[in-house]
Amino acid sequence: MRTVIAGNWKMHKTAHEAMELIDGLRALSAEFPDGVDVLVAPPFTALQAVSQRLNGDERIKLCAQTMHWENQGAYTGEISPVMLKEFGCEYVILGHSERRQFCGETNQYIRLKTRAALAHGITPIIAVGETLEEKDRGLTKDKVVTQTQEALTGLAEEQIRSVILAYEPIWAIGSGKNDDPQNADATMAEIRACLPALREVPILYGGSVKPENMAAYAAMPNINGALVGGASLQAQSFAGIITAAAPAVAR
Ligand code: PGA
């Protein structure tokens, strides 16, 4: 199983600042453990600058934060998979809770986007997770299993094996209150069990991941890496998380 550490920069970093962060990461990339796929997801406006600055560096891959499902058309403000491919984007985050909450993304949209990504050879990282209220009402499993199944419905097993999932409890995102690694692992086991093809799919944990807590996640059987927000905005802390993910590679 692959181990993946993805940095979601959200709405941070101008193109100029993004190039500085890439330089910082490249300076540390000799320390990245073998077998960990390292991804950065800058805002659209910095993709070209980051792509040029990477200059073909194989250690760091480019990811987008969302995309539309059509190749082109009258969709003001949207970005298509064709446009992402132009800058060498190999991955795209789909269904991040902030997109679901602030931009009205539904499971139906995420299904269309997943199909489009796969059709263009872009690996989708599909994010699922529950609110604090849903967790308190015991609805976590229902929520994440429904989100996962609705994103993947109608896909062939072989296609499902090409996706990556990310379990991000919404209450843990940006709050400093990371989920207990064993709890997260138990939820991720339930996600993995909901479709047979998910046995071979990496599932990342997201929500207040830091260099100090990554090793505990990497030790869990169902956790194959992390989707990192705040701690990916600084080269040292992101590199610390990448290094701490090494034990997951052995599985
Ligand atoms: P965080 O964000 O690491 O800042 O909690 C994670 C995410 O939203 O992907």
mmCIF file of C-alpha atoms and ligand atoms in Angstrom:
data_model
loop_
_atom_site.group_PDB
_atom_site.id
_atom_site.type_symbol
_atom_site.label_atom_id
_atom_site.label_comp_id
_atom_site.label_asym_id
_atom_site.label_seq_id
_atom_site.Cartn_x
_atom_site.Cartn_y
_atom_site.Cartn_z
ATOM 1 C CA MET A 1 0.000 0.000 0.000
ATOM 2 C CA ARG A 2 1.259 3.500 -0.794
ATOM 3 C CA THR A 3 1.945 6.020 1.952
ATOM 4 C CA VAL A 4 0.927 9.583 1.048
ATOM 5 C CA ILE A 5 1.490 12.899 2.806
ATOM 6 C CA ALA A 6 -0.431 15.718 1.115
ATOM 7 C CA GLY A 7 -0.151 19.400 2.064
ATOM 8 C CA ASN A 8 -3.390 21.316 1.518
ATOM 9 C CA TRP A 9 -2.366 24.973 1.440
ATOM 10 C CA LYS A 10 -6.008 26.144 1.225
ATOM 11 C CA MET A 11 -6.269 29.905 0.508
ATOM 12 C CA HIS A 12 -2.699 30.600 1.603
ATOM 13 C CA LYS A 13 0.423 31.681 -0.302
ATOM 14 C CA THR A 14 0.774 34.063 -3.207
ATOM 15 C CA ALA A 15 2.739 32.652 -6.130
ATOM 16 C CA HIS A 16 5.840 34.352 -4.744
ATOM 17 C CA GLU A 17 5.350 32.881 -1.253
ATOM 18 C CA ALA A 18 4.570 29.487 -2.763
ATOM 19 C CA MET A 19 7.926 29.437 -4.571
ATOM 20 C CA GLU A 20 9.700 30.189 -1.279
ATOM 21 C CA LEU A 21 7.935 27.279 0.413
ATOM 22 C CA ILE A 22 8.847 24.956 -2.473
ATOM 23 C CA ASP A 23 12.489 26.040 -2.210
ATOM 24 C CA GLY A 24 12.359 25.283 1.520
ATOM 25 C CA LEU A 25 10.867 21.845 0.935
ATOM 26 C CA ARG A 26 13.336 20.966 -1.814
ATOM 27 C CA ALA A 27 16.186 21.900 0.508
ATOM 28 C CA LEU A 28 14.880 19.271 2.964
ATOM 29 C CA SER A 29 13.762 16.635 0.470
ATOM 30 C CA ALA A 30 16.930 14.548 0.809
ATOM 31 C CA GLU A 31 15.592 13.618 4.285
ATOM 32 C CA PHE A 32 12.201 12.427 3.010
ATOM 33 C CA PRO A 33 11.914 8.678 3.680
ATOM 34 C CA ASP A 34 11.744 6.406 0.640
ATOM 35 C CA GLY A 35 8.274 5.178 -0.147
ATOM 36 C CA VAL A 36 6.379 8.259 1.065
ATOM 37 C CA ASP A 37 4.581 10.084 -1.764
ATOM 38 C CA VAL A 38 4.777 13.815 -0.999
ATOM 39 C CA LEU A 39 2.104 16.080 -2.505
ATOM 40 C CA VAL A 40 1.522 19.831 -2.304
ATOM 41 C CA ALA A 41 -1.821 21.462 -3.121
ATOM 42 C CA PRO A 42 -1.289 25.202 -3.683
ATOM 43 C CA PRO A 43 -4.103 27.561 -4.701
ATOM 44 C CA PHE A 44 -4.810 27.638 -8.462
ATOM 45 C CA THR A 45 -3.004 30.983 -8.851
ATOM 46 C CA ALA A 46 0.268 29.438 -7.660
ATOM 47 C CA LEU A 47 0.124 26.161 -9.621
ATOM 48 C CA GLN A 48 2.159 27.405 -12.558
ATOM 49 C CA ALA A 49 4.821 29.001 -10.365
ATOM 50 C CA VAL A 50 5.092 25.874 -8.211
ATOM 51 C CA SER A 51 5.219 23.615 -11.249
ATOM 52 C CA GLN A 52 8.110 25.645 -12.704
ATOM 53 C CA ARG A 53 9.905 25.840 -9.376
ATOM 54 C CA LEU A 54 9.702 22.067 -8.907
ATOM 55 C CA ASN A 55 11.542 21.812 -12.199
ATOM 56 C CA GLY A 56 10.742 18.129 -12.604
ATOM 57 C CA ASP A 57 11.702 17.246 -8.990
ATOM 58 C CA GLU A 58 10.237 13.753 -8.608
ATOM 59 C CA ARG A 59 10.103 13.941 -4.801
ATOM 60 C CA ILE A 60 7.220 16.431 -4.691
ATOM 61 C CA LYS A 61 4.016 16.007 -6.725
ATOM 62 C CA LEU A 62 1.459 18.635 -7.610
ATOM 63 C CA CYS A 63 -2.146 18.427 -6.397
ATOM 64 C CA ALA A 64 -5.123 20.763 -6.905
ATOM 65 C CA GLN A 65 -7.629 21.645 -4.169
ATOM 66 C CA THR A 66 -10.733 21.047 -6.316
ATOM 67 C CA MET A 67 -11.775 21.089 -9.975
ATOM 68 C CA HIS A 68 -14.855 21.072 -12.219
ATOM 69 C CA TRP A 69 -15.945 17.896 -13.982
ATOM 70 C CA GLU A 70 -16.295 19.392 -17.480
ATOM 71 C CA ASN A 71 -13.328 19.974 -19.787
ATOM 72 C CA GLN A 72 -14.487 23.509 -20.646
ATOM 73 C CA GLY A 73 -17.662 25.579 -20.758
ATOM 74 C CA ALA A 74 -19.716 28.392 -19.255
ATOM 75 C CA TYR A 75 -18.767 27.792 -15.589
ATOM 76 C CA THR A 76 -17.573 31.148 -14.310
ATOM 77 C CA GLY A 77 -14.764 30.849 -11.790
ATOM 78 C CA GLU A 78 -14.194 27.128 -12.315
ATOM 79 C CA ILE A 79 -11.053 25.231 -13.364
ATOM 80 C CA SER A 80 -11.155 22.089 -15.520
ATOM 81 C CA PRO A 81 -9.108 18.879 -15.385
ATOM 82 C CA VAL A 82 -7.541 19.807 -18.737
ATOM 83 C CA MET A 83 -6.253 23.060 -17.220
ATOM 84 C CA LEU A 84 -4.791 21.204 -14.238
ATOM 85 C CA LYS A 85 -3.025 18.704 -16.471
ATOM 86 C CA GLU A 86 -1.355 21.586 -18.324
ATOM 87 C CA PHE A 87 0.629 22.326 -15.150
ATOM 88 C CA GLY A 88 1.439 18.715 -14.402
ATOM 89 C CA CYS A 89 -1.169 18.214 -11.654
ATOM 90 C CA GLU A 90 -1.338 14.494 -10.921
ATOM 91 C CA TYR A 91 -3.727 14.670 -7.949
ATOM 92 C CA VAL A 92 -6.828 16.610 -6.911
ATOM 93 C CA ILE A 93 -8.564 16.895 -3.520
ATOM 94 C CA LEU A 94 -12.307 16.413 -3.951
ATOM 95 C CA GLY A 95 -15.059 17.012 -1.417
ATOM 96 C CA HIS A 96 -12.992 18.770 1.233
ATOM 97 C CA SER A 97 -15.403 19.731 4.039
ATOM 98 C CA GLU A 98 -14.738 23.426 3.410
ATOM 99 C CA ARG A 99 -15.881 22.974 -0.216
ATOM 100 C CA ARG A 100 -18.939 21.060 0.974
ATOM 101 C CA GLN A 101 -19.735 23.727 3.603
ATOM 102 C CA PHE A 102 -18.935 26.976 1.791
ATOM 103 C CA CYS A 103 -19.323 26.079 -1.882
ATOM 104 C CA GLY A 104 -22.335 23.762 -1.766
ATOM 105 C CA GLU A 105 -20.521 20.651 -3.002
ATOM 106 C CA THR A 106 -22.776 17.611 -2.756
ATOM 107 C CA ASN A 107 -21.984 13.901 -2.963
ATOM 108 C CA GLN A 108 -23.445 14.025 -6.475
ATOM 109 C CA TYR A 109 -20.927 16.716 -7.576
ATOM 110 C CA ILE A 110 -18.106 14.800 -5.967
ATOM 111 C CA ARG A 111 -19.122 11.695 -7.906
ATOM 112 C CA LEU A 112 -18.999 13.638 -11.202
ATOM 113 C CA LYS A 113 -15.630 15.126 -10.289
ATOM 114 C CA THR A 114 -14.227 11.726 -9.286
ATOM 115 C CA ARG A 115 -15.203 10.259 -12.656
ATOM 116 C CA ALA A 116 -13.715 13.225 -14.507
ATOM 117 C CA ALA A 117 -10.455 13.030 -12.563
ATOM 118 C CA LEU A 118 -10.080 9.321 -13.308
ATOM 119 C CA ALA A 119 -10.897 9.881 -16.988
ATOM 120 C CA HIS A 120 -8.033 12.379 -17.164
ATOM 121 C CA GLY A 121 -5.561 10.245 -15.232
ATOM 122 C CA ILE A 122 -5.646 12.565 -12.207
ATOM 123 C CA THR A 123 -5.766 10.718 -8.867
ATOM 124 C CA PRO A 124 -8.682 11.960 -6.754
ATOM 125 C CA ILE A 125 -8.223 12.313 -2.999
ATOM 126 C CA ILE A 126 -11.816 12.103 -1.790
ATOM 127 C CA ALA A 127 -12.385 13.659 1.619
ATOM 128 C CA VAL A 128 -15.099 12.498 4.012
ATOM 129 C CA GLY A 129 -15.837 13.316 7.647
ATOM 130 C CA GLU A 130 -18.437 14.045 10.291
ATOM 131 C CA THR A 131 -19.340 17.175 12.248
ATOM 132 C CA LEU A 132 -19.073 17.277 16.036
ATOM 133 C CA GLU A 133 -22.845 17.043 16.303
ATOM 134 C CA GLU A 134 -22.906 13.939 14.099
ATOM 135 C CA LYS A 135 -20.114 12.390 16.160
ATOM 136 C CA ASP A 136 -21.975 13.101 19.422
ATOM 137 C CA ARG A 137 -25.143 11.535 18.005
ATOM 138 C CA GLY A 138 -23.269 8.368 17.012
ATOM 139 C CA LEU A 139 -23.666 9.050 13.282
ATOM 140 C CA THR A 140 -19.993 8.993 12.260
ATOM 141 C CA LYS A 141 -20.043 5.623 10.487
ATOM 142 C CA ASP A 142 -23.288 6.365 8.599
ATOM 143 C CA LYS A 143 -21.990 9.720 7.427
ATOM 144 C CA VAL A 144 -18.567 8.640 6.192
ATOM 145 C CA VAL A 145 -19.768 5.397 4.621
ATOM 146 C CA THR A 146 -22.538 7.238 2.741
ATOM 147 C CA GLN A 147 -20.116 9.917 1.532
ATOM 148 C CA THR A 148 -17.656 7.247 0.369
ATOM 149 C CA GLN A 149 -20.223 5.070 -1.381
ATOM 150 C CA GLU A 150 -21.939 7.994 -3.093
ATOM 151 C CA ALA A 151 -18.647 9.310 -4.446
ATOM 152 C CA LEU A 152 -17.706 5.903 -5.847
ATOM 153 C CA THR A 153 -21.035 4.485 -6.953
ATOM 154 C CA GLY A 154 -21.058 3.148 -10.513
ATOM 155 C CA LEU A 155 -17.264 2.881 -10.770
ATOM 156 C CA ALA A 156 -15.591 -0.400 -11.695
ATOM 157 C CA GLU A 157 -13.478 -2.070 -8.995
ATOM 158 C CA GLU A 158 -10.362 -1.289 -10.973
ATOM 159 C CA GLN A 159 -11.253 2.416 -11.002
ATOM 160 C CA ILE A 160 -11.940 2.421 -7.265
ATOM 161 C CA ARG A 161 -8.482 0.968 -6.710
ATOM 162 C CA SER A 162 -7.023 4.144 -8.315
ATOM 163 C CA VAL A 163 -8.489 6.592 -5.790
ATOM 164 C CA ILE A 164 -7.203 7.812 -2.430
ATOM 165 C CA LEU A 165 -9.563 8.539 0.470
ATOM 166 C CA ALA A 166 -9.067 11.005 3.298
ATOM 167 C CA TYR A 167 -10.934 10.755 6.595
ATOM 168 C CA GLU A 168 -11.093 14.216 8.119
ATOM 169 C CA PRO A 169 -13.363 14.675 11.158
ATOM 170 C CA ILE A 170 -14.608 18.230 10.621
ATOM 171 C CA TRP A 171 -14.238 19.105 14.310
ATOM 172 C CA ALA A 172 -10.537 18.201 14.122
ATOM 173 C CA ILE A 173 -9.737 20.439 11.142
ATOM 174 C CA GLY A 174 -7.756 23.516 12.147
ATOM 175 C CA SER A 175 -8.890 23.137 15.767
ATOM 176 C CA GLY A 176 -5.764 21.659 17.324
ATOM 177 C CA LYS A 177 -8.008 18.815 18.569
ATOM 178 C CA ASN A 178 -6.739 15.892 16.508
ATOM 179 C CA ASP A 179 -8.740 12.680 16.681
ATOM 180 C CA ASP A 180 -7.372 9.943 18.894
ATOM 181 C CA PRO A 181 -5.335 7.715 16.507
ATOM 182 C CA GLN A 182 -7.192 4.563 17.599
ATOM 183 C CA ASN A 183 -10.596 6.192 17.092
ATOM 184 C CA ALA A 184 -9.538 7.455 13.686
ATOM 185 C CA ASP A 185 -8.214 4.016 12.765
ATOM 186 C CA ALA A 186 -11.500 2.373 13.808
ATOM 187 C CA THR A 187 -13.527 4.766 11.619
ATOM 188 C CA MET A 188 -11.100 4.260 8.746
ATOM 189 C CA ALA A 189 -11.484 0.481 9.098
ATOM 190 C CA GLU A 190 -15.241 0.981 8.659
ATOM 191 C CA ILE A 191 -14.670 3.095 5.554
ATOM 192 C CA ARG A 192 -12.313 0.451 4.153
ATOM 193 C CA ALA A 193 -14.841 -2.303 4.796
ATOM 194 C CA CYS A 194 -17.710 -0.585 2.972
ATOM 195 C CA LEU A 195 -16.566 -1.646 -0.531
ATOM 196 C CA PRO A 196 -14.351 -4.652 -1.387
ATOM 197 C CA ALA A 197 -12.026 -2.656 -3.690
ATOM 198 C CA LEU A 198 -11.111 -0.304 -0.821
ATOM 199 C CA ARG A 199 -8.910 -3.009 0.693
ATOM 200 C CA GLU A 200 -6.135 -1.770 -1.584
ATOM 201 C CA VAL A 201 -6.819 1.977 -1.386
ATOM 202 C CA PRO A 202 -4.708 4.334 0.752
ATOM 203 C CA ILE A 203 -6.757 6.162 3.386
ATOM 204 C CA LEU A 204 -5.241 9.323 4.848
ATOM 205 C CA TYR A 205 -6.097 10.878 8.188
ATOM 206 C CA GLY A 206 -6.618 14.669 8.289
ATOM 207 C CA GLY A 207 -7.335 17.088 11.112
ATOM 208 C CA SER A 208 -4.674 18.925 13.154
ATOM 209 C CA VAL A 209 -1.830 16.627 12.077
ATOM 210 C CA LYS A 210 1.520 17.916 13.384
ATOM 211 C CA PRO A 211 5.095 16.565 13.388
ATOM 212 C CA GLU A 212 4.561 15.574 17.041
ATOM 213 C CA ASN A 213 1.445 13.440 16.477
ATOM 214 C CA MET A 214 2.107 11.918 13.014
ATOM 215 C CA ALA A 215 4.042 8.877 14.275
ATOM 216 C CA ALA A 216 1.019 7.701 16.284
ATOM 217 C CA TYR A 217 -1.144 7.762 13.136
ATOM 218 C CA ALA A 218 1.550 6.084 11.023
ATOM 219 C CA ALA A 219 1.560 3.171 13.479
ATOM 220 C CA MET A 220 -2.131 2.396 12.869
ATOM 221 C CA PRO A 221 -3.042 -0.447 10.464
ATOM 222 C CA ASN A 222 -5.658 1.488 8.461
ATOM 223 C CA ILE A 223 -3.835 4.818 8.210
ATOM 224 C CA ASN A 224 -1.713 5.246 5.088
ATOM 225 C CA GLY A 225 -0.648 8.848 5.488
ATOM 226 C CA ALA A 226 -2.116 12.284 6.131
ATOM 227 C CA LEU A 227 -3.839 15.264 4.580
ATOM 228 C CA VAL A 228 -2.265 18.246 6.301
ATOM 229 C CA GLY A 229 -3.503 21.837 6.390
ATOM 230 C CA GLY A 230 -1.873 24.338 8.758
ATOM 231 C CA ALA A 231 1.297 22.348 9.395
ATOM 232 C CA SER A 232 2.004 22.101 5.644
ATOM 233 C CA LEU A 233 2.499 25.868 5.315
ATOM 234 C CA GLN A 234 5.985 25.800 6.752
ATOM 235 C CA ALA A 235 8.779 23.656 5.278
ATOM 236 C CA GLN A 236 10.232 22.375 8.573
ATOM 237 C CA SER A 237 6.926 21.220 10.022
ATOM 238 C CA PHE A 238 5.749 19.591 6.774
ATOM 239 C CA ALA A 239 9.098 17.795 6.432
ATOM 240 C CA GLY A 240 8.759 16.656 10.060
ATOM 241 C CA ILE A 241 5.397 15.059 9.247
ATOM 242 C CA ILE A 242 6.807 13.370 6.130
ATOM 243 C CA THR A 243 9.674 11.909 8.173
ATOM 244 C CA ALA A 244 7.314 10.725 10.913
ATOM 245 C CA ALA A 245 5.198 8.862 8.328
ATOM 246 C CA ALA A 246 8.016 6.382 7.576
ATOM 247 C CA PRO A 247 6.640 3.519 9.745
ATOM 248 C CA ALA A 248 3.520 3.363 7.553
ATOM 249 C CA VAL A 249 5.705 2.496 4.543
ATOM 250 C CA ALA A 250 6.729 -0.804 6.063
ATOM 251 C CA ARG A 251 3.142 -2.138 5.935
HETATM 252 P P1 PGA B 1 -5.484 21.082 9.424
HETATM 253 O O1 PGA B 1 -6.356 20.920 8.075
HETATM 254 O O2 PGA B 1 -4.280 20.181 9.281
HETATM 255 O O3 PGA B 1 -5.115 22.543 9.474
HETATM 256 O O4 PGA B 1 -6.350 20.661 10.565
HETATM 257 C C1 PGA B 1 -6.541 19.668 7.481
HETATM 258 C C2 PGA B 1 -7.366 19.793 6.223
HETATM 259 O O5 PGA B 1 -8.313 20.587 6.214
HETATM 260 O O6 PGA B 1 -7.086 19.110 5.233
#
